[in-house]
Coordinates of C-alpha atoms (C1' of nucleotides) in Angstrom, one line a residue:
Chain H
X932 CA 0.0 0.0 0.0
X933 CA 1.7 3.1 -1.3
X934 CA -0.3 6.0 0.1
X935 CA 1.2 9.3 -0.7
X936 CA 2.4 10.7 2.6
X937 CA 3.4 14.0 1.1
X938 CA -0.1 14.4 -0.3
X939 CA -1.6 13.7 3.1
X940 CA 0.7 16.3 4.7
X941 CA -0.2 18.8 2.1
X942 CA -3.9 18.3 2.7
X943 CA -3.3 18.4 6.5
X944 CA -1.5 21.7 6.0
X945 CA -4.6 23.1 4.2
X946 CA -6.8 21.7 7.0
X947 CA -4.7 23.5 9.6
X948 CA -4.7 26.8 7.7
X949 CA -8.5 26.6 7.3
X950 CA -8.7 26.4 11.1
X951 CA -6.1 29.2 11.5
X952 CA -3.8 26.8 13.2
X953 CA -0.1 26.6 12.7
X954 CA 1.7 24.1 10.5
X955 CA 4.4 22.9 13.0
X956 CA 7.2 20.5 12.6
X957 CA 5.7 18.2 15.3
X958 CA 2.4 18.0 13.6
X959 CA 3.9 17.0 10.3
X960 CA 6.4 14.7 11.8
X961 CA 3.7 12.8 13.7
X962 CA 2.1 11.9 10.4
X963 CA 5.4 10.4 9.2
X964 CA 6.0 8.6 12.5
X965 CA 2.6 7.0 12.7
X966 CA 2.8 6.0 9.1
X967 CA 6.3 4.5 9.7
X968 CA 5.1 2.7 12.8
X969 CA 2.8 1.0 10.3
X970 CA 0.3 -0.8 12.6
X971 CA -2.4 -0.2 15.1
X972 CA -1.1 1.6 18.1
X973 CA -1.7 2.8 21.6
X974 CA -0.3 6.2 22.7
X975 CA 2.2 4.7 25.2
X976 CA 3.5 2.3 22.6
X977 CA 3.9 5.1 20.1
X978 CA 5.7 7.3 22.7
X979 CA 8.2 4.6 23.4
X980 CA 8.8 3.7 19.8
X981 CA 9.4 7.4 19.0
X982 CA 11.9 7.6 21.9
X983 CA 13.8 4.7 20.4
X984 CA 13.7 6.2 16.9
X985 CA 15.3 9.3 18.4
X986 CA 15.7 11.3 15.1
X987 CA 12.4 13.1 15.5
X988 CA 10.8 13.9 18.9
X989 CA 7.2 14.6 19.8
X990 CA 6.1 14.7 23.4
X991 CA 3.3 12.7 24.8
X992 CA 1.1 15.8 25.3
X993 CA 1.6 16.8 21.7
X994 CA 0.8 13.3 20.6
X995 CA -2.5 13.4 22.4
X996 CA -3.3 16.9 21.1
X997 CA -2.3 16.0 17.5
X998 CA -4.2 12.7 17.5
X999 CA -7.4 14.7 18.1
X1000 CA -6.6 16.9 15.1
X1001 CA -5.8 13.9 12.9
X1002 CA -9.0 12.2 13.9
X1003 CA -10.9 15.3 13.0
X1004 CA -8.9 15.5 9.7
X1005 CA -9.9 11.9 9.2
X1006 CA -6.7 9.9 8.9
X1007 CA -6.7 8.4 12.3
X1008 CA -9.5 6.5 14.0
X1009 CA -10.0 5.1 17.5
X1010 CA -10.7 1.5 16.4
X1011 CA -10.7 -0.5 19.6
X1012 CA -11.8 0.4 23.1
X1013 CA -11.1 -2.4 25.5
X1014 CA -11.1 -1.8 29.2
X1015 CA -8.9 1.3 29.6
X1016 CA -7.1 0.7 26.4
X1017 CA -7.6 2.8 23.3
X1018 CA -6.1 1.5 20.1
X1019 CA -5.8 3.9 17.1
X1020 CA -5.2 3.2 13.5
X1021 CA -3.8 5.2 10.6
X1022 CA -6.6 4.8 8.1
X1023 CA -5.5 7.1 5.3
X1024 CA -6.1 5.5 2.0
X1025 CA -7.8 2.5 3.4
X1026 CA -11.4 1.5 2.8
X1027 CA -13.6 1.5 5.9
X1028 CA -13.3 -1.8 7.8
X1029 CA -14.1 -3.3 11.2
X1030 CA -12.1 -5.5 13.5
X1031 CA -11.9 -8.9 15.1
X1032 CA -10.0 -8.8 18.3
X1033 CA -8.4 -11.9 19.9
X1034 CA -8.9 -11.7 23.6
X1035 CA -6.1 -14.2 24.2
X1036 CA -3.2 -12.8 22.1
X1037 CA -4.5 -9.4 21.2
X1038 CA -4.3 -10.0 17.5
X1039 CA -6.4 -7.6 15.4
X1040 CA -7.9 -8.8 12.2
X1041 CA -9.4 -6.3 9.8
X1042 CA -12.4 -7.1 7.7
X1043 CA -14.6 -5.3 5.2
X1044 CA -18.2 -6.2 4.8
X1045 CA -20.3 -3.9 2.6
X1046 CA -23.5 -5.7 3.5
X1047 CA -23.1 -4.9 7.2
X1048 CA -22.4 -1.3 6.3
X1049 CA -25.6 -1.2 4.1
X1050 CA -27.7 -2.7 6.9
X1051 CA -26.4 -0.1 9.3
X1052 CA -27.5 2.7 7.0
X1053 CA -30.9 1.1 6.8
X1054 CA -31.2 1.0 10.6
X1055 CA -30.2 4.6 10.8
X1056 CA -32.8 5.6 8.1
X1057 CA -35.4 3.7 10.1
X1058 CA -34.7 5.7 13.2
X1059 CA -34.2 9.0 11.3
X1060 CA -30.6 9.0 12.7
X1061 CA -27.7 10.7 10.9
X1062 CA -24.7 8.4 11.3
X1063 CA -21.3 10.1 11.6
X1064 CA -19.1 7.2 12.4
X1065 CA -19.3 3.7 13.9
X1066 CA -17.2 1.1 15.4
X1067 CA -17.9 -2.7 15.3
X1068 CA -15.6 -4.8 17.5
X1069 CA -16.0 -8.5 17.6
X1070 CA -14.1 -10.0 20.5
X1071 CA -13.2 -13.7 20.5
X1072 CA -10.5 -16.2 20.0
X1073 CA -8.4 -16.5 16.9
X1074 CA -7.6 -19.7 15.1
X1075 CA -4.0 -19.8 16.3
X1076 CA -5.0 -19.4 20.0
X1077 CA -7.7 -22.1 19.7
X1078 CA -5.2 -24.5 18.1
X1079 CA -2.7 -23.7 20.9
X1080 CA -5.2 -24.6 23.6
Chain S
X1321 CA -40.9 -6.3 30.6
X1322 CA -41.3 -8.3 33.7
X1323 CA -38.0 -10.1 34.1
X1324 CA -37.9 -12.2 37.2
X1325 CA -35.4 -10.7 39.5
X1326 CA -35.7 -13.4 42.1
X1327 CA -34.9 -15.9 39.4
X1328 CA -31.9 -14.0 38.3
X1329 CA -30.6 -13.7 41.9
X1330 CA -31.2 -17.4 42.4
X1331 CA -29.1 -18.2 39.3
X1332 CA -26.4 -15.7 40.3
X1333 CA -26.3 -17.5 43.7
X1334 CA -25.6 -20.8 41.9
X1335 CA -23.0 -19.0 39.8
X1336 CA -21.2 -17.7 42.8
X1337 CA -21.3 -21.1 44.6
X1338 CA -19.9 -22.8 41.5
X1339 CA -17.0 -20.3 41.7
X1340 CA -16.7 -20.9 45.5
X1341 CA -17.5 -17.3 46.1
X1342 CA -19.7 -15.9 48.8
X1343 CA -23.3 -14.9 48.3
X1344 CA -23.2 -11.5 50.0
X1345 CA -25.9 -9.0 50.6
X1346 CA -24.1 -6.4 48.5
X1347 CA -23.9 -8.7 45.6
X1348 CA -27.6 -9.5 45.6
X1349 CA -28.6 -5.9 46.4
X1350 CA -26.7 -4.6 43.5
X1351 CA -28.8 -6.7 41.1
X1352 CA -31.9 -5.1 42.6
X1353 CA -30.4 -1.6 42.5
X1354 CA -29.3 -1.8 38.9
X1355 CA -32.6 -3.3 37.9
X1356 CA -34.4 -0.5 39.8
X1357 CA -32.3 2.1 38.2
X1358 CA -33.8 0.8 35.0
X1359 CA -31.6 2.4 32.3
X1360 CA -28.1 2.5 30.9
X1361 CA -25.7 3.7 33.5
X1362 CA -22.2 4.8 34.3
X1363 CA -20.6 3.8 37.6
X1364 CA -20.5 7.3 39.0
X1365 CA -24.2 7.9 38.1
X1366 CA -25.1 4.6 39.9
X1367 CA -23.0 5.5 42.9
X1368 CA -24.8 8.8 43.3
X1369 CA -28.2 7.3 42.7
X1370 CA -27.6 4.6 45.3
X1371 CA -26.5 7.2 47.8
X1372 CA -29.8 9.1 47.3
X1373 CA -31.8 5.9 47.6
X1374 CA -30.1 5.4 51.0
X1375 CA -31.9 2.2 52.0
X1376 CA -29.3 -0.1 50.6
X1377 CA -25.6 0.8 50.4
X1378 CA -22.9 -0.6 48.1
X1379 CA -19.5 1.2 47.9
X1380 CA -17.9 2.2 44.7
X1381 CA -15.2 -0.5 45.0
X1382 CA -17.8 -3.2 45.4
X1383 CA -19.8 -1.9 42.5
X1384 CA -16.7 -2.1 40.3
X1385 CA -15.9 -5.5 41.6
X1386 CA -19.4 -6.8 41.3
X1387 CA -20.0 -5.4 37.8
X1388 CA -17.2 -7.6 36.6
X1389 CA -18.9 -10.6 38.1
X1390 CA -22.2 -9.6 36.6
X1391 CA -20.6 -9.2 33.2
X1392 CA -19.1 -12.7 33.5
X1393 CA -22.5 -14.0 34.7
X1394 CA -24.0 -12.3 31.6
X1395 CA -26.6 -9.9 32.9
X1396 CA -24.5 -6.8 32.4
X1397 CA -22.7 -5.5 29.4
X1398 CA -20.4 -2.7 28.6
X1399 CA -22.4 -1.3 25.7
X1400 CA -20.8 2.1 25.0
X1401 CA -17.2 3.3 25.2
X1402 CA -16.9 6.9 24.3
X1403 CA -13.8 8.8 25.2
X1404 CA -13.2 8.0 28.9
X1405 CA -16.9 7.1 29.5
X1406 CA -18.1 3.5 29.9
X1407 CA -21.8 2.9 29.8
X1408 CA -23.2 -0.3 31.1
X1409 CA -26.6 -1.9 30.6
X1410 CA -28.6 -4.5 32.5
X1411 CA -29.4 -6.9 29.7
X1412 CA -31.1 -9.8 31.6
X1413 CA -34.1 -11.0 29.7
X1414 CA -33.4 -8.8 26.7
X1415 CA -32.5 -10.0 23.2
X1416 CA -29.1 -9.0 21.9
X1417 CA -29.2 -5.5 20.4
X1418 CA -26.8 -2.7 19.4
X1419 CA -26.9 1.0 19.8
X1420 CA -27.2 4.4 18.1
X1421 CA -25.6 7.1 20.2
X1422 CA -26.4 10.7 19.7
X1423 CA -23.2 12.7 20.0
X1424 CA -25.3 15.9 20.7
X1425 CA -27.6 14.9 23.5
X1426 CA -26.3 11.5 24.5
X1427 CA -29.5 9.7 23.8
X1428 CA -29.1 6.0 23.3
X1429 CA -31.3 4.1 20.9
X1430 CA -31.4 0.3 20.9
X1431 CA -31.9 -1.6 17.8
X1432 CA -32.0 -5.3 16.9
X1433 CA -31.0 -6.5 13.5
X1434 CA -30.7 -10.2 12.9
X1435 CA -29.2 -9.8 9.5
X1436 CA -26.2 -7.9 10.9
X1437 CA -25.7 -10.6 13.5
X1438 CA -25.8 -13.3 10.8
X1439 CA -23.3 -11.5 8.6
X1440 CA -21.0 -11.1 11.6
X1441 CA -21.1 -14.8 12.2
X1442 CA -20.2 -15.4 8.5
X1443 CA -17.2 -13.0 8.8
X1444 CA -16.0 -15.0 11.9
X1445 CA -16.4 -18.3 10.0
X1446 CA -14.4 -16.9 7.2
X1447 CA -11.5 -16.0 9.5
X1448 CA -11.9 -19.1 11.6
X1449 CA -12.5 -16.8 14.5
X1450 CA -14.6 -17.8 17.5
X1451 CA -16.7 -14.8 18.6
X1452 CA -17.4 -14.3 22.2
X1453 CA -19.1 -11.0 22.2
X1454 CA -19.3 -7.9 20.1
X1455 CA -20.2 -4.3 20.3
X1456 CA -21.5 -2.1 17.5
X1457 CA -21.8 1.5 18.3
X1458 CA -23.2 3.9 15.7
X1459 CA -22.4 7.5 16.6
X1460 CA -24.4 10.3 15.0
X1461 CA -27.1 12.9 15.5
X1462 CA -30.7 11.9 16.4
X1463 CA -33.8 13.3 14.8
X1464 CA -34.6 15.6 17.7
X1465 CA -31.2 17.2 17.7
X1466 CA -31.2 17.7 13.9
X1467 CA -34.6 19.4 14.2
X1468 CA -33.4 21.6 16.9
X1469 CA -30.4 22.9 14.9
Chain K
dA31 C1' 6.4 40.9 16.9
dT32 C1' 2.9 38.2 18.5
dG33 C1' 0.0 34.5 19.5
dA34 C1' -0.3 29.7 19.0
dG35 C1' 2.3 25.3 19.9
dT36 C1' 5.3 22.6 22.7
dG37 C1' 7.2 20.1 26.7
dC38 C1' 7.1 19.5 31.3
dA39 C1' 5.1 18.6 35.6
dA40 C1' 0.9 18.8 38.0
dA41 C1' -3.9 18.0 38.0
dG42 C1' -7.9 15.4 36.5
dT43 C1' -10.7 11.2 35.6
dA44 C1' -11.8 6.4 35.9
dT45 C1' -10.6 2.3 37.9
dT46 C1' -7.9 -0.9 40.9
dT47 C1' -5.8 -2.4 45.1
dG48 C1' -3.8 -3.0 50.0
dC49 C1' -5.4 -3.4 54.4
dA50 C1' -8.2 -3.6 58.6
dC51 C1' -12.5 -4.9 59.8
dG52 C1' -17.0 -7.5 58.9
dT53 C1' -19.7 -11.4 57.4
dA54 C1' -21.0 -15.8 55.0
dC55 C1' -20.3 -20.4 55.6
Chain X
dG690 C1' -13.4 -19.9 63.3
dT691 C1' -11.7 -18.9 59.0
dA692 C1' -11.4 -17.1 54.6
dC693 C1' -13.5 -14.2 51.5
dG694 C1' -15.8 -9.6 50.9
dT695 C1' -16.3 -4.8 51.9
dG696 C1' -15.2 0.1 52.5
dC697 C1' -11.9 3.3 52.8
dA698 C1' -8.0 5.7 51.2
dA699 C1' -4.1 5.3 48.5
dA700 C1' -2.3 3.9 44.2
dT701 C1' -2.4 3.4 39.3
dA702 C1' -3.4 4.2 34.4
dC703 C1' -4.7 7.2 31.0
dT704 C1' -5.5 11.8 29.5
dT705 C1' -5.8 16.8 30.0
dT706 C1' -4.1 21.2 31.4
dG707 C1' -1.4 25.5 33.3
dC708 C1' 2.6 27.7 32.4
dA709 C1' 7.0 29.4 30.7
dC710 C1' 9.5 29.0 26.7
dT711 C1' 9.7 28.4 21.5
dC712 C1' 8.5 28.8 16.8
dA713 C1' 5.4 29.8 12.7
dT714 C1' 3.5 33.5 10.5

DNA sequence: ATGAGTGCAAAGTATTTGCACGTAC
DNA sequence: GTACGTGCAAATACTTTGCACTCAT
């Protein structure tokens, strides 16, 4: 998957200008860092990984602040909420999908199912409800973990 | 809906005995209290409501501890996770359902859709994934709030 | 130049836990 | 009687915020 990071940063720049916000190094760097990290992440995990990378630095506070902006901009989503954990995903250039979460090993499997999406829209119509976003998490045990048992 | 609370408490008693746990007043009272409360709840909300009720008392710690047991027993579910909020529901005697959550007013609309459930099972089969439970939250704006705007 | 952004440490939330006392068995 | 449960206050985990300094415009 070769999403164009420069393109995303260019659009994010426009987004920030539209909001009269500044285009800072940290904000642009974080896009690179999250894209480099390349998988679902929790904030703590990302903070540690960035510390090890050591070339670029973004503080925990800025990460929290910027993640909110990136969610509003639409390239990051809170995809799993489990107990006190929040797992984010960089979704730029990806089709909408939902997740299977293994409660044994934590593995996250993405799946796309247009029929489920369509049915959700029907439900919303039925209740005259305007959907903004949704999250479907299916918790269970993956094939590997079942085999292991 | 006239679910039989005594029946539930009787079953919960068996459940506790099976686990070699004690059948305490707090544990049984909490079932009554949550059923009396009669709607989706957050822990803080329940704590305050119980304090006002004043006839029965269950501490916050015990509520947290007992909610876990009741989830395992199957009569309570964590139905909405939004930011740092966790909203629980007493689901005893109710068919499985999912939720529409209004991001303006916080209203929660329950819906049942067997087709979505079926499709989820198909997805799980496809990935050889054994589902244990799931949560589908659709966030958006309800009819009332749209009219108000 | 100026105000918004950043990093830090402190403050907030939500939840969990250690411990002394109480209660189910 | 004994071990588990409870309530309290302290601890923890995650996230937000006040403030002094820095940087984008």
